[in-house]
Short mmCIF file of C-alpha atoms and ligand atoms in Angstrom, two decimals:
data_model
loop_
_atom_site.label_atom_id
_atom_site.label_comp_id
_atom_site.label_asym_id
_atom_site.label_seq_id
_atom_site.Cartn_x
_atom_site.Cartn_y
_atom_site.Cartn_z
CA MET K 17 225.56 237.86 77.41
CA ILE K 18 228.78 237.40 75.44
CA VAL K 19 231.03 234.34 75.62
CA GLY K 20 234.69 234.87 74.76
CA ILE K 21 236.82 232.44 72.78
CA LEU K 22 240.53 232.52 73.54
CA ALA K 23 242.17 232.99 70.17
CA LEU K 24 245.91 232.74 70.73
CA GLN K 25 246.03 229.73 68.43
CA GLY K 26 243.87 226.71 67.57
CA ALA K 27 240.29 225.76 66.64
CA VAL K 28 238.59 229.09 67.30
CA ARG K 29 236.10 229.48 64.46
CA GLU K 30 234.41 226.13 65.09
CA HIS K 31 233.55 227.12 68.67
CA ARG K 32 232.04 230.34 67.32
CA THR K 33 229.84 228.31 65.00
CA SER K 34 228.67 226.02 67.81
CA LEU K 35 227.75 229.02 69.97
CA GLU K 36 226.06 230.74 67.02
CA ARG K 37 223.89 227.66 66.52
CA LEU K 38 222.69 228.18 70.09
CA GLY K 39 222.04 231.87 69.44
CA ILE K 40 224.89 232.94 71.70
CA GLU K 41 227.04 235.95 70.83
CA SER K 42 230.76 235.32 71.06
CA ARG K 43 233.90 237.43 70.92
CA ILE K 44 237.42 236.51 69.89
CA VAL K 45 239.85 237.23 72.75
CA LYS K 46 243.53 237.82 72.09
CA THR K 47 244.50 240.19 74.87
CA MET K 48 243.61 240.88 78.48
CA ASP K 49 241.49 243.87 77.42
CA GLY K 50 239.34 241.53 75.38
CA LEU K 51 238.19 239.79 78.57
CA ARG K 52 236.18 242.82 79.67
CA GLY K 53 232.42 242.43 79.74
CA LEU K 54 232.40 238.70 79.07
CA SER K 55 230.19 236.21 80.90
CA GLY K 56 232.31 233.13 80.15
CA LEU K 57 235.33 231.94 78.17
CA VAL K 58 236.04 228.97 75.89
CA LEU K 59 239.66 227.80 75.66
CA PRO K 60 239.92 225.87 72.36
CA GLY K 61 242.05 222.98 71.22
CA GLY K 62 245.31 223.48 69.38
CA GLU K 63 248.75 223.25 70.92
CA SER K 64 248.94 224.03 74.61
CA THR K 65 252.68 224.75 74.58
CA ALA K 66 252.24 227.28 71.74
CA MET K 67 249.29 228.92 73.51
CA ALA K 68 251.20 229.17 76.77
CA LEU K 69 254.08 230.85 74.92
CA LEU K 70 251.73 233.32 73.22
CA ALA K 71 249.99 234.27 76.47
CA ASP K 72 252.37 236.19 78.69
CA SER K 73 252.42 235.43 82.40
CA ASP K 74 250.25 238.49 83.16
CA PHE K 75 247.54 237.14 80.88
CA LEU K 76 247.72 233.64 82.39
CA GLY K 77 247.66 235.22 85.86
CA ARG K 78 244.56 237.23 84.96
CA LEU K 79 242.82 234.07 83.70
CA LYS K 80 243.76 232.32 86.94
CA ALA K 81 242.26 235.13 89.01
CA LEU K 82 239.08 235.10 86.89
CA ALA K 83 238.72 231.32 87.34
CA ARG K 84 239.07 231.70 91.11
CA SER K 85 236.39 234.40 91.13
CA GLY K 86 233.81 231.95 89.74
CA PHE K 87 233.97 233.04 86.08
CA PRO K 88 232.84 230.08 83.88
CA MET K 89 235.49 228.57 81.61
CA PHE K 90 235.32 225.64 79.21
CA GLY K 91 238.57 224.09 77.95
CA THR K 92 238.68 221.57 75.12
CA CYS K 93 241.79 219.48 74.47
CA ALA K 94 244.73 221.93 74.64
CA GLY K 95 242.36 224.26 76.52
CA MET K 96 241.87 221.53 79.11
CA ILE K 97 245.65 221.23 79.49
CA LEU K 98 245.88 224.99 80.14
CA LEU K 99 243.19 224.75 82.86
CA ALA K 100 244.60 221.67 84.67
CA THR K 101 246.49 222.00 87.96
CA GLY K 102 248.83 219.19 86.93
CA VAL K 103 250.38 218.32 83.56
CA GLN K 104 252.45 215.12 83.48
CA GLY K 105 256.08 215.90 82.71
CA ARG K 106 255.80 219.49 83.94
CA SER K 107 256.49 220.79 87.42
CA ALA K 108 253.43 223.08 87.37
CA GLY K 109 250.25 223.75 85.43
CA TYR K 110 249.42 226.92 83.51
CA ILE K 111 246.15 228.50 84.67
CA GLU K 112 245.59 225.82 87.34
CA ALA K 113 241.83 226.29 87.53
CA ILE K 114 240.61 222.68 87.90
CA ASP K 115 242.08 220.06 90.22
CA ILE K 116 242.98 217.45 87.62
CA THR K 117 246.19 215.95 86.29
CA VAL K 118 246.39 215.35 82.55
CA SER K 119 248.60 213.27 80.35
CA ARG K 120 249.23 215.02 77.02
CA ASN K 121 248.82 213.25 73.66
CA ALA K 122 247.54 210.19 75.55
CA SER K 123 245.02 209.20 72.85
CA GLY K 124 247.81 208.71 70.31
CA ARG K 125 249.34 210.57 67.39
CA GLN K 126 247.61 212.82 64.86
CA VAL K 127 247.06 209.85 62.52
CA ASP K 128 245.33 208.00 65.37
CA SER K 129 242.62 210.68 65.61
CA PHE K 130 239.17 209.17 65.94
CA GLU K 131 235.51 209.97 66.44
CA THR K 132 233.31 208.11 68.89
CA LEU K 133 230.01 208.44 70.77
CA LEU K 134 230.10 209.20 74.48
CA ASP K 135 227.53 208.95 77.24
CA ILE K 136 228.06 212.12 79.24
CA ASP K 137 226.59 212.62 82.72
CA GLU K 138 224.11 215.52 82.87
CA ILE K 139 224.34 215.96 79.08
CA GLY K 140 223.11 212.84 77.35
CA LYS K 141 223.82 209.69 75.43
CA ASP K 142 225.61 209.14 72.12
CA VAL K 143 227.27 212.54 72.02
CA PRO K 144 229.73 212.58 69.08
CA ALA K 145 233.28 213.38 70.17
CA VAL K 146 236.40 213.89 68.06
CA PHE K 147 239.76 213.04 69.66
CA ILE K 148 242.93 214.56 68.15
CA ARG K 149 246.14 213.85 70.08
CA ALA K 150 243.90 214.22 73.09
CA PRO K 151 244.98 214.48 76.71
CA TYR K 152 243.41 212.09 79.22
CA ILE K 153 242.56 212.98 82.81
CA THR K 154 244.76 210.68 84.89
CA GLY K 155 243.84 211.95 88.34
CA HIS K 156 241.50 214.39 90.04
CA GLY K 157 240.66 215.88 93.42
CA SER K 158 237.54 215.00 95.42
CA THR K 159 235.60 218.10 94.36
CA VAL K 160 235.95 217.29 90.66
CA ARG K 161 233.06 215.45 88.98
CA PRO K 162 234.13 213.07 86.21
CA MET K 163 231.41 213.22 83.51
CA ALA K 164 232.50 210.86 80.74
CA SER K 165 235.04 208.19 79.99
CA HIS K 166 236.41 206.49 76.93
CA ASP K 167 238.24 203.14 77.07
CA GLY K 168 238.50 203.46 80.85
CA HIS K 169 240.04 206.95 80.66
CA CYS K 170 238.32 210.01 82.08
CA VAL K 171 237.72 212.47 79.22
CA MET K 172 235.39 215.10 80.65
CA ALA K 173 235.03 216.70 84.07
CA ARG K 174 233.65 219.66 85.94
CA GLU K 175 234.67 221.41 89.12
CA ALA K 176 232.35 224.27 90.06
CA ASN K 177 232.68 226.93 87.31
CA ILE K 178 235.27 225.04 85.25
CA LEU K 179 234.37 222.49 82.55
CA VAL K 180 236.94 220.49 80.57
CA ALA K 181 236.83 217.93 77.76
CA SER K 182 239.64 215.92 76.14
CA PHE K 183 237.79 215.94 72.86
CA HIS K 184 236.43 218.46 70.34
CA PRO K 185 232.63 218.90 70.50
CA GLU K 186 232.98 221.94 68.21
CA LEU K 187 234.04 219.70 65.30
CA THR K 188 230.61 218.04 65.26
CA GLU K 189 227.15 219.46 64.64
CA ASP K 190 225.87 218.29 68.03
CA THR K 191 225.61 221.33 70.29
CA ARG K 192 224.70 219.59 73.58
CA VAL K 193 228.11 220.08 75.21
CA HIS K 194 228.15 223.81 74.36
CA GLU K 195 224.56 224.07 75.53
CA TYR K 196 225.60 222.62 78.89
CA PHE K 197 228.39 225.21 79.19
CA VAL K 198 226.03 228.02 78.19
CA GLY K 199 223.77 226.79 81.02
CA MET K 200 226.70 227.15 83.45
CA VAL K 201 227.28 230.69 82.18
CA LYS K 202 223.61 231.63 82.52
CA GLU K 203 223.60 230.43 86.14
CA THR K 204 226.18 233.09 87.00
CA ILE K 205 224.17 235.94 85.47
CA PRO K 206 221.98 237.68 88.06
N1 LIG J 27 248.33 217.58 71.95
C1 LIG J 27 247.93 218.95 72.04
C2 LIG J 27 248.60 219.64 73.22
O1 LIG J 27 249.30 219.01 73.94
C3 LIG J 27 246.44 219.06 72.17
C4 LIG J 27 245.80 218.59 70.89
C5 LIG J 27 244.50 219.27 70.61
O2 LIG J 27 244.15 220.30 71.18
N2 LIG J 27 243.80 218.75 69.64
O3 LIG J 27 248.43 220.80 73.42
#
């Protein structure tokens, strides 16, 4: 099993390290061809507007089709913005794979970045989480399961094969969030 990491821009290497710690092989994905043979995909943090510019509409369309087919995807921070159906201030989402609305940069500016411990449903207690100009989930559909909150804001959720987090688990040494995603991927392998 190979998990891809979308590498248009952003915190790619750190996700590789987290997956390596779990003994999972990963592959850097920059083009549509790179999606072949993967069992799941991580969409890292970075700058969602830059990523959306770097991915042409064919690529975003292909990711949308994959998400609909049940292919597991995990978006952190900017990756979560790419996967959301609604982005405040925009008329449409990008990949539109999970029925959530997000508010960009809701956790504050770069200098307001912080680390905290979260209790995450199905994952565990005191999971370290780094927030960097993080988006918050401001609304979600009935089939979305909120999994964690910070300061009254929803910061992690799952809908079927799609997992999203406002924060960066890959910037810590705790691998529980990646382990949970790897579990989702394994469930889809016959
Ligand atoms: N604020 C960024 C965006 O809107 C996300 C920040 C991050 O990924 N750390 O894309």
